[in-house]
PDB file of C-alpha atoms and ligand atoms in Angstrom:
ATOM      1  CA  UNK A   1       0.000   0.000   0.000  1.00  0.00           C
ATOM      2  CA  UNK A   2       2.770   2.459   0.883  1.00  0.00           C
ATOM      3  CA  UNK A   3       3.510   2.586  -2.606  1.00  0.00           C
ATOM      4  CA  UNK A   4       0.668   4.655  -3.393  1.00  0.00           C
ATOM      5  CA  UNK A   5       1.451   7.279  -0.587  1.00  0.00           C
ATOM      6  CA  UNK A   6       2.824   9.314  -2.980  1.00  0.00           C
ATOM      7  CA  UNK A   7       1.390   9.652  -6.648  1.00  0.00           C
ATOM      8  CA  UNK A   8       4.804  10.494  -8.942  1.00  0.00           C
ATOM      9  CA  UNK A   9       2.673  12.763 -11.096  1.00  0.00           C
ATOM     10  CA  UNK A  10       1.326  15.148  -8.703  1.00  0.00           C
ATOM     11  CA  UNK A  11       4.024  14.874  -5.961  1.00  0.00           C
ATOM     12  CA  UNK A  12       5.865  18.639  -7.194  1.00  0.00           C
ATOM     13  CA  UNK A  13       2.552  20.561  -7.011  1.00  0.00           C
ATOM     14  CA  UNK A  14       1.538  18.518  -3.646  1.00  0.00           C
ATOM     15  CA  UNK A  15       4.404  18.738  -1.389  1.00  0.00           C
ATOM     16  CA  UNK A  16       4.536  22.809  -2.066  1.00  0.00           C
ATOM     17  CA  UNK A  17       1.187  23.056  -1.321  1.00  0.00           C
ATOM     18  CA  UNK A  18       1.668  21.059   1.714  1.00  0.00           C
ATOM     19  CA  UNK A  19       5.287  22.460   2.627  1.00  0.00           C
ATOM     20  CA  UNK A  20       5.652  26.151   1.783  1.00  0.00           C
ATOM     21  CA  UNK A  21       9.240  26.568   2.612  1.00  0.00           C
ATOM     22  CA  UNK A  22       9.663  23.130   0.772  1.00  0.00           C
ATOM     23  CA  UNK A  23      12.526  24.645  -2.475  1.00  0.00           C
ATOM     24  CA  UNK A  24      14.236  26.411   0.575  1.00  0.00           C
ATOM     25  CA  UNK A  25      14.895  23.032   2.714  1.00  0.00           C
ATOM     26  CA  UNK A  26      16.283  21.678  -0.217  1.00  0.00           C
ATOM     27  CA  UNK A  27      18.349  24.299  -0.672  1.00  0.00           C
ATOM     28  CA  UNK A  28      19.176  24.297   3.091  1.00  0.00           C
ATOM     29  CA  UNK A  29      20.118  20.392   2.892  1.00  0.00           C
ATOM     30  CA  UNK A  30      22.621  21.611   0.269  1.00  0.00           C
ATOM     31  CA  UNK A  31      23.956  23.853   2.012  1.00  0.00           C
ATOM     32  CA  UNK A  32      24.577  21.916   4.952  1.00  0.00           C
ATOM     33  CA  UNK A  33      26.438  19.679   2.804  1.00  0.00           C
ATOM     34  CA  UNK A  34      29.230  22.063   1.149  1.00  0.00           C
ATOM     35  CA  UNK A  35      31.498  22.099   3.935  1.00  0.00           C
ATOM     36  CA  UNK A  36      32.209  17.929   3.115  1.00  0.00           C
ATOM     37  CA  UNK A  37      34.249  17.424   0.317  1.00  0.00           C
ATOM     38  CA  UNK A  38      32.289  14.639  -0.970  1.00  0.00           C
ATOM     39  CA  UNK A  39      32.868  11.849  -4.121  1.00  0.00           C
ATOM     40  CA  UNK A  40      29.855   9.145  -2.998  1.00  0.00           C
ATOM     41  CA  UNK A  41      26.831  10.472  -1.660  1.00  0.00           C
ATOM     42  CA  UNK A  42      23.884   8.148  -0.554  1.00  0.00           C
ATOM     43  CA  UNK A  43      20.037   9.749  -0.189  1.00  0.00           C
ATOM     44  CA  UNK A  44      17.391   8.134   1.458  1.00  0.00           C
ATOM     45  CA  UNK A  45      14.076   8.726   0.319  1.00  0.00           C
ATOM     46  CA  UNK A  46      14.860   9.889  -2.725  1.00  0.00           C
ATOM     47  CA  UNK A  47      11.694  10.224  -4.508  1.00  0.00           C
ATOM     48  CA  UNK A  48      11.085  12.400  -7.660  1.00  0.00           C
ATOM     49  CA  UNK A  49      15.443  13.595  -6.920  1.00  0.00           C
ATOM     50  CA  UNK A  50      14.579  16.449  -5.912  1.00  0.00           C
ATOM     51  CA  UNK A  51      16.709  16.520  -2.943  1.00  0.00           C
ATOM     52  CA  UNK A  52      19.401  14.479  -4.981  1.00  0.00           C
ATOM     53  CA  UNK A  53      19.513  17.211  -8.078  1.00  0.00           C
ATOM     54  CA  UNK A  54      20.226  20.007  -5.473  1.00  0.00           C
ATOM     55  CA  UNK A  55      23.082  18.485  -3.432  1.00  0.00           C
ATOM     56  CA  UNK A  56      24.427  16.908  -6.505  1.00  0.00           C
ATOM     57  CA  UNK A  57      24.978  20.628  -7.921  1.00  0.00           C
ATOM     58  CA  UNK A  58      26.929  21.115  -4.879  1.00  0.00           C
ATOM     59  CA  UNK A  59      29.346  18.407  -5.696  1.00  0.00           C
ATOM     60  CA  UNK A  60      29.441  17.890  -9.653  1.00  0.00           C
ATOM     61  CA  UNK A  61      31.210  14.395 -10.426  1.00  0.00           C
ATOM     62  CA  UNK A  62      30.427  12.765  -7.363  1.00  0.00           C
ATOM     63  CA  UNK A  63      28.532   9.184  -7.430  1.00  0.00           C
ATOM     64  CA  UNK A  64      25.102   8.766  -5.481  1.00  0.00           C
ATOM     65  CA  UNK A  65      23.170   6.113  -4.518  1.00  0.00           C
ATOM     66  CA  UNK A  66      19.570   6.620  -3.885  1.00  0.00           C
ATOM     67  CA  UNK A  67      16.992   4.376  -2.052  1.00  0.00           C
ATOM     68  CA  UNK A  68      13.008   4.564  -2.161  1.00  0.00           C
ATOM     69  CA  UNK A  69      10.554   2.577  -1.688  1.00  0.00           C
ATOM     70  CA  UNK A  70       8.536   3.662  -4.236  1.00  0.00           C
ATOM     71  CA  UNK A  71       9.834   2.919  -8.055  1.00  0.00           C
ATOM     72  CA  UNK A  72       6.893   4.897  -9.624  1.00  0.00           C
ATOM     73  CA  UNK A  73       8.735   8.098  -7.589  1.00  0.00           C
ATOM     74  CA  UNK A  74      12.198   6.760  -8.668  1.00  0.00           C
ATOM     75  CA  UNK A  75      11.120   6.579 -12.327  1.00  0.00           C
ATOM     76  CA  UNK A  76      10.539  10.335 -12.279  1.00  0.00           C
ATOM     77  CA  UNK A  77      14.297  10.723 -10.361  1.00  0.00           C
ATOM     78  CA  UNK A  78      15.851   8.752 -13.127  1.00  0.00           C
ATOM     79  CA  UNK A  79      14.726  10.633 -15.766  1.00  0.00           C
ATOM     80  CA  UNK A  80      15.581  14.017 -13.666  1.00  0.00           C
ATOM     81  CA  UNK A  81      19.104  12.408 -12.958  1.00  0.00           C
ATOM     82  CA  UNK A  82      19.840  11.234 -15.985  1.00  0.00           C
ATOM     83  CA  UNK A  83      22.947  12.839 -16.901  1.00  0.00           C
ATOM     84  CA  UNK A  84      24.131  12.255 -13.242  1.00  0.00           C
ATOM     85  CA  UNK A  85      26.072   9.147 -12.191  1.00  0.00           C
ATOM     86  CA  UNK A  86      23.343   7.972 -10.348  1.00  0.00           C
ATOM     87  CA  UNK A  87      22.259   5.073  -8.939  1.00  0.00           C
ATOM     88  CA  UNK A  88      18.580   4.316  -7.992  1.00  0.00           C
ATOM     89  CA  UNK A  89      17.274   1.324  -5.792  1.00  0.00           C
ATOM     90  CA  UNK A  90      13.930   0.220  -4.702  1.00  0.00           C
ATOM     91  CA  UNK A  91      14.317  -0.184  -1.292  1.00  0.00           C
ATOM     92  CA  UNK A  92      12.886   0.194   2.383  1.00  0.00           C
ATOM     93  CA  UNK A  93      14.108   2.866   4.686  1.00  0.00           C
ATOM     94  CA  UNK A  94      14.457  -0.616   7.308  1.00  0.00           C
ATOM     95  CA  UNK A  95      16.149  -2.769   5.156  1.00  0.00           C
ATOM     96  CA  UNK A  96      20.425  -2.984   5.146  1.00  0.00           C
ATOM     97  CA  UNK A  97      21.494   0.498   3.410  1.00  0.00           C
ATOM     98  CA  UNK A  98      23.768   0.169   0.311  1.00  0.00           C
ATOM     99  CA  UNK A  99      27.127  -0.663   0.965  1.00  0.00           C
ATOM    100  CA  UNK A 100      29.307   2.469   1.767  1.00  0.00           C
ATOM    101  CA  UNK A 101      31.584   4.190   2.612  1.00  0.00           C
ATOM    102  CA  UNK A 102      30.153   7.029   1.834  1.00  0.00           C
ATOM    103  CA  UNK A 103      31.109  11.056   2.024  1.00  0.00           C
ATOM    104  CA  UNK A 104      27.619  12.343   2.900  1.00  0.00           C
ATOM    105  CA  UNK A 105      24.389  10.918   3.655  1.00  0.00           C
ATOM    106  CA  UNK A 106      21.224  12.926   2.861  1.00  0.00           C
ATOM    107  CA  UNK A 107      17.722  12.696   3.391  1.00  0.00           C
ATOM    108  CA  UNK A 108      14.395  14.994   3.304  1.00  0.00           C
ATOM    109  CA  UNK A 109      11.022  14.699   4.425  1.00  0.00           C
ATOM    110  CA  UNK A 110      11.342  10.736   4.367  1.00  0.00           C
ATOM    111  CA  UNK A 111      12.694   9.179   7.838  1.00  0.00           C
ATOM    112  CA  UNK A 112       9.354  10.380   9.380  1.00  0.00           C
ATOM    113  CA  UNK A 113       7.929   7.446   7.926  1.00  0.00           C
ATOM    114  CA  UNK A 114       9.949   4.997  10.538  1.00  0.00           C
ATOM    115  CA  UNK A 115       8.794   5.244  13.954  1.00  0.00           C
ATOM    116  CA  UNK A 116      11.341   6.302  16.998  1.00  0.00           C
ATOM    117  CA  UNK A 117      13.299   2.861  16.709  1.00  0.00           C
ATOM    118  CA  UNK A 118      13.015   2.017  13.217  1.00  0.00           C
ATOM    119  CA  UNK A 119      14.562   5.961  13.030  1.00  0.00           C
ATOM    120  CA  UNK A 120      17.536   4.370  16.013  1.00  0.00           C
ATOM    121  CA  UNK A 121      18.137   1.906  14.022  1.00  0.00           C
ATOM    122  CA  UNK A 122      18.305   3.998  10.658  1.00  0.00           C
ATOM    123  CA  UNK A 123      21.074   6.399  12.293  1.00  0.00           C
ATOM    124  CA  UNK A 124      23.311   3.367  13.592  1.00  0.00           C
ATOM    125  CA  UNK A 125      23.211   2.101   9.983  1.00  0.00           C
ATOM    126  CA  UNK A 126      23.819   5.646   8.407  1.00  0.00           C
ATOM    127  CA  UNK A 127      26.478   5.924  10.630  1.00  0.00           C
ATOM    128  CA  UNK A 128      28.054   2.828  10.322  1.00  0.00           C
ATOM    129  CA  UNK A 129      28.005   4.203   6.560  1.00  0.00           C
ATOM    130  CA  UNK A 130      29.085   6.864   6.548  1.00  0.00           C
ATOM    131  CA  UNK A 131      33.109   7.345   6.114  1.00  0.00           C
ATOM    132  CA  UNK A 132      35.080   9.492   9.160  1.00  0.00           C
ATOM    133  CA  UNK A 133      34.826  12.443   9.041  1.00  0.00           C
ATOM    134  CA  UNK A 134      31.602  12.199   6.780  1.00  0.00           C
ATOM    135  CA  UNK A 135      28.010  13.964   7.388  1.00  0.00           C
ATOM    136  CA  UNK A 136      24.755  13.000   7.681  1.00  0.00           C
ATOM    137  CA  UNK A 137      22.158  16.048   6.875  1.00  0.00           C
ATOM    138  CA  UNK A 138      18.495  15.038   8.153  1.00  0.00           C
ATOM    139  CA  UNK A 139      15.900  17.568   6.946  1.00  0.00           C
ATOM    140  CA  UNK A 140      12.111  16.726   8.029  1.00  0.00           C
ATOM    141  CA  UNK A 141       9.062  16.849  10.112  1.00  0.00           C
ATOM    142  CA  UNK A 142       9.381  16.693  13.479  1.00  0.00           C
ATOM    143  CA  UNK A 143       6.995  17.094  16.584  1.00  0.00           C
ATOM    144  CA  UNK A 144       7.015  20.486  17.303  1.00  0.00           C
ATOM    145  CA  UNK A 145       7.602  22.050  21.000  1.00  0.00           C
ATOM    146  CA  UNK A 146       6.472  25.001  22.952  1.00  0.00           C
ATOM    147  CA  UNK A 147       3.853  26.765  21.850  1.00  0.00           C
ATOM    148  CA  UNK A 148       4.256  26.004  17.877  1.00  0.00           C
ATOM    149  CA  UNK A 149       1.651  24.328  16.000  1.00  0.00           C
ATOM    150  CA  UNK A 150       1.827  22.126  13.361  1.00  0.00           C
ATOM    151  CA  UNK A 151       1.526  23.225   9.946  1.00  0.00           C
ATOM    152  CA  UNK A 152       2.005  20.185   8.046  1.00  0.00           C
ATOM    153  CA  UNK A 153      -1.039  17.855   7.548  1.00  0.00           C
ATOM    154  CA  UNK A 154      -0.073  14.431   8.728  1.00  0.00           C
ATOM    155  CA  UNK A 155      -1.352  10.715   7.447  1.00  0.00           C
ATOM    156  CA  UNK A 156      -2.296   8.739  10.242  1.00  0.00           C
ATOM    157  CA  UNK A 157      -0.452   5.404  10.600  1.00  0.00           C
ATOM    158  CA  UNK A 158       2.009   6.769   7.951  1.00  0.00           C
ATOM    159  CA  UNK A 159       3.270   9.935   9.042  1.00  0.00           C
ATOM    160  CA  UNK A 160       5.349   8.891  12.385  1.00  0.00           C
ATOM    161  CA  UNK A 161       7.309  12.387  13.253  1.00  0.00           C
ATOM    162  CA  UNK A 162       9.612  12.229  16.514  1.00  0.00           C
ATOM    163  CA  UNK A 163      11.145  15.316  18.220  1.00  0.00           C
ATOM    164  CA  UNK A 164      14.429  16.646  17.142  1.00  0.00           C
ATOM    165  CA  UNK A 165      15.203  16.092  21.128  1.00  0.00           C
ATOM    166  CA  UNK A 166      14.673  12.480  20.303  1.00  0.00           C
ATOM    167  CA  UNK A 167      17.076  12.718  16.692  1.00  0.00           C
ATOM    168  CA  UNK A 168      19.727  14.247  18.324  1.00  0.00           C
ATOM    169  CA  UNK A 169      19.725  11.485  21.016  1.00  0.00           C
ATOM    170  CA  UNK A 170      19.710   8.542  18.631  1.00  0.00           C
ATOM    171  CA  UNK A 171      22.112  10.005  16.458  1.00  0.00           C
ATOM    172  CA  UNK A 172      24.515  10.412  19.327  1.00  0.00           C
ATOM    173  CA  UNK A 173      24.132   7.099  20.738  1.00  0.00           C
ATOM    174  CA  UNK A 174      24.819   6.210  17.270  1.00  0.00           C
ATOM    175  CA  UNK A 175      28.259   7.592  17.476  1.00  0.00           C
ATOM    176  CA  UNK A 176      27.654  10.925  15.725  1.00  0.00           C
ATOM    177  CA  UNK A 177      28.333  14.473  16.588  1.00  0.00           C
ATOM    178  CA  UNK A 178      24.659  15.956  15.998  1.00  0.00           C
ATOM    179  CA  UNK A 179      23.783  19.876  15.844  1.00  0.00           C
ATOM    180  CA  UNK A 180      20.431  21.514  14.552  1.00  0.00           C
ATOM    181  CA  UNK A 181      21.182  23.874  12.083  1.00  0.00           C
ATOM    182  CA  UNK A 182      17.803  25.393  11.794  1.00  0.00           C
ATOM    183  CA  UNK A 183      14.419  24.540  12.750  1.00  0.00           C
ATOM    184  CA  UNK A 184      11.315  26.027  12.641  1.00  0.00           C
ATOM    185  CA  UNK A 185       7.436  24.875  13.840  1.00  0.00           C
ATOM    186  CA  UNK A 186       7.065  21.296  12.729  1.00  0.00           C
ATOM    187  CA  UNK A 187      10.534  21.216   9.856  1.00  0.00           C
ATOM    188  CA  UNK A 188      13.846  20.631  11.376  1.00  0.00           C
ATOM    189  CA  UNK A 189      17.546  20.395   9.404  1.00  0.00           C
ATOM    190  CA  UNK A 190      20.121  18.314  11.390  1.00  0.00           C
ATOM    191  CA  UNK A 191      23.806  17.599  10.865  1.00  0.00           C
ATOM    192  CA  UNK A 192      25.316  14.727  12.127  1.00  0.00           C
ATOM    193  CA  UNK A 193      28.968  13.757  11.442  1.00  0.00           C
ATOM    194  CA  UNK A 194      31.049  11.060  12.121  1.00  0.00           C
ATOM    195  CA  UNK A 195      33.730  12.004  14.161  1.00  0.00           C
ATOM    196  CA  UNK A 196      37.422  11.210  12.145  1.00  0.00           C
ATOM    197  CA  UNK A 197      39.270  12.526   9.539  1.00  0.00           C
ATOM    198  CA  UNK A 198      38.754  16.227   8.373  1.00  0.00           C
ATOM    199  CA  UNK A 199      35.478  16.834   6.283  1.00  0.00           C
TER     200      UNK A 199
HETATM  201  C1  SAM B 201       7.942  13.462   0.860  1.00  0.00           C
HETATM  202  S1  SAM B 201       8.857  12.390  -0.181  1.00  0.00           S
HETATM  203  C2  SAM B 201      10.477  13.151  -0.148  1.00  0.00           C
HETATM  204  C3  SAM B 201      11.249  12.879  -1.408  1.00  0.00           C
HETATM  205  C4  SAM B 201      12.466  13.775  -1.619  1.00  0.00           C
HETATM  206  N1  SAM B 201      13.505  13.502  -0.648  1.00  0.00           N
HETATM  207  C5  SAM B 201      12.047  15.223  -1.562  1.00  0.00           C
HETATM  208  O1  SAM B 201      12.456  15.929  -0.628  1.00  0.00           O
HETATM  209  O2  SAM B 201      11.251  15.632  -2.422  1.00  0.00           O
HETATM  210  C6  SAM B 201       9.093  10.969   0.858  1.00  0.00           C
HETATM  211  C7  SAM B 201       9.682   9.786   0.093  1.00  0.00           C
HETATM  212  O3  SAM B 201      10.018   8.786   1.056  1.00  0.00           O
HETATM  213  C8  SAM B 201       9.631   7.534   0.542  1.00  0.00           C
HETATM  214  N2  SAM B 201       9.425   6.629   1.675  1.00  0.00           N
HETATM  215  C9  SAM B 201       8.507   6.727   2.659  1.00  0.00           C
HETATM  216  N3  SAM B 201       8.642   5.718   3.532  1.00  0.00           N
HETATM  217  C10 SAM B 201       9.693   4.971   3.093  1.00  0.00           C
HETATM  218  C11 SAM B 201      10.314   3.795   3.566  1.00  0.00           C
HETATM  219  N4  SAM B 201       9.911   3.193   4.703  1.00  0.00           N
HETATM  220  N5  SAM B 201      11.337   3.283   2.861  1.00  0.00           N
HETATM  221  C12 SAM B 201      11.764   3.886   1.707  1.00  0.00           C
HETATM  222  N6  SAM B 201      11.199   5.007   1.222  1.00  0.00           N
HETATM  223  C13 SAM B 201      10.182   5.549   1.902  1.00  0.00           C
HETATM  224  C14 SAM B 201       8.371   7.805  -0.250  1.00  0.00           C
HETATM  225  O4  SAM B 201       8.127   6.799  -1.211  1.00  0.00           O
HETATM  226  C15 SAM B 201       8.684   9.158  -0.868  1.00  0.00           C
HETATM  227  O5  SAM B 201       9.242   9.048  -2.152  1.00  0.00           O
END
């Protein structure tokens, strides 16, 4: 059923309308990633590429790997990526990640979809990974705290957000040095890097 969460043809004009400041996280998850010099990158979620075509500007020639679970999305990333050296898989956010090493890890708007410790378990295999000195850059809904609301509509049984108090715990006990680079009401943008060699 979860393939049909997201409908490939619609998903651009959807997730704006759902996620104003949606083209500025993506930029943001770039950004977060410039300060890695990076050759391999792997995205999780990857869906139509969108997050893949920005941080893929940011490091022209590098290889990516991206995982989804949804091919109908990946089709639409393929075609985006095309002149990329891109790799695309068909694969659940639970299952073993890709083999690595790899410079950066990068994800938006899809770990949401795990609960608290299918999301553990995610960071200990993004950090196991992830190369020293490499990055992970989370970018997604979280629960919100204090007096923010949510803004972002949420699918029962499907949408599974945690608090970034929560993230920054796992991804420690994972072995990675977490900040939050920005956050704001119910989207957060994370950095977690494995501590090692230089970036
Ligand atoms: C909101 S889209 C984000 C796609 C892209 N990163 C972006 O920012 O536009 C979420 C993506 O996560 C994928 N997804 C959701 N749950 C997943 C899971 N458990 N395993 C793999 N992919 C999953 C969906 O198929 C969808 O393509």
């Amino acid at each position: 059923m979860s393939q049909f969460h997201f409908d490939p043809a619609t998903y651009a004009e959807f997730v704006r309308a759902e996620i104003p400041r949606y083209d500025e996280l993506q930029a943001m998850v770039a950004d977060a990633t410039a300060p890695v010099t990076a050759t391999s990158i792997l995205d999780l979620g990857t869906g139509s590429g969108e997050t893949l075509a920005h941080v893929l500007a940011r490091h022209p020639g590098a290889r990516a790997v991206g995982v989804d679970e949804n091919d109908g999305m990946l089709a639409v990333a393929r075609a985006r990526l095309a002149a990329t050296d891109v790799r695309l898989e068909v694969a659940d956010l639970s299952d073993a990640l890709p083999s690595g090493p790899f410079d950066l890890v990068v994800s938006a708007l899809a770990v949401h979809h795990l609960d608290g410790p299918g999301k553990a378990a995610l960071f200990a295999r993004v950090a196991a990974a992830l190369r020293p000195g490499g990055r992970f850059v989370l970018a997604d809904v979280v629960v919100p705290v204090g007096p923010a609301a949510p803004v972002i509509e949420l699918s029962d049984g499907y949408d599974k957000p945690s608090t970034v108090a929560e993230q920054l715990g796992w991804l420690e006990e994972a072995g990675l040095v977490a900040a939050v680079v920005w956050q704001e009401d119910d989207l957060a943008l994370l950095t977690a890097d494995r501590p090692g060699a230089g970036h």
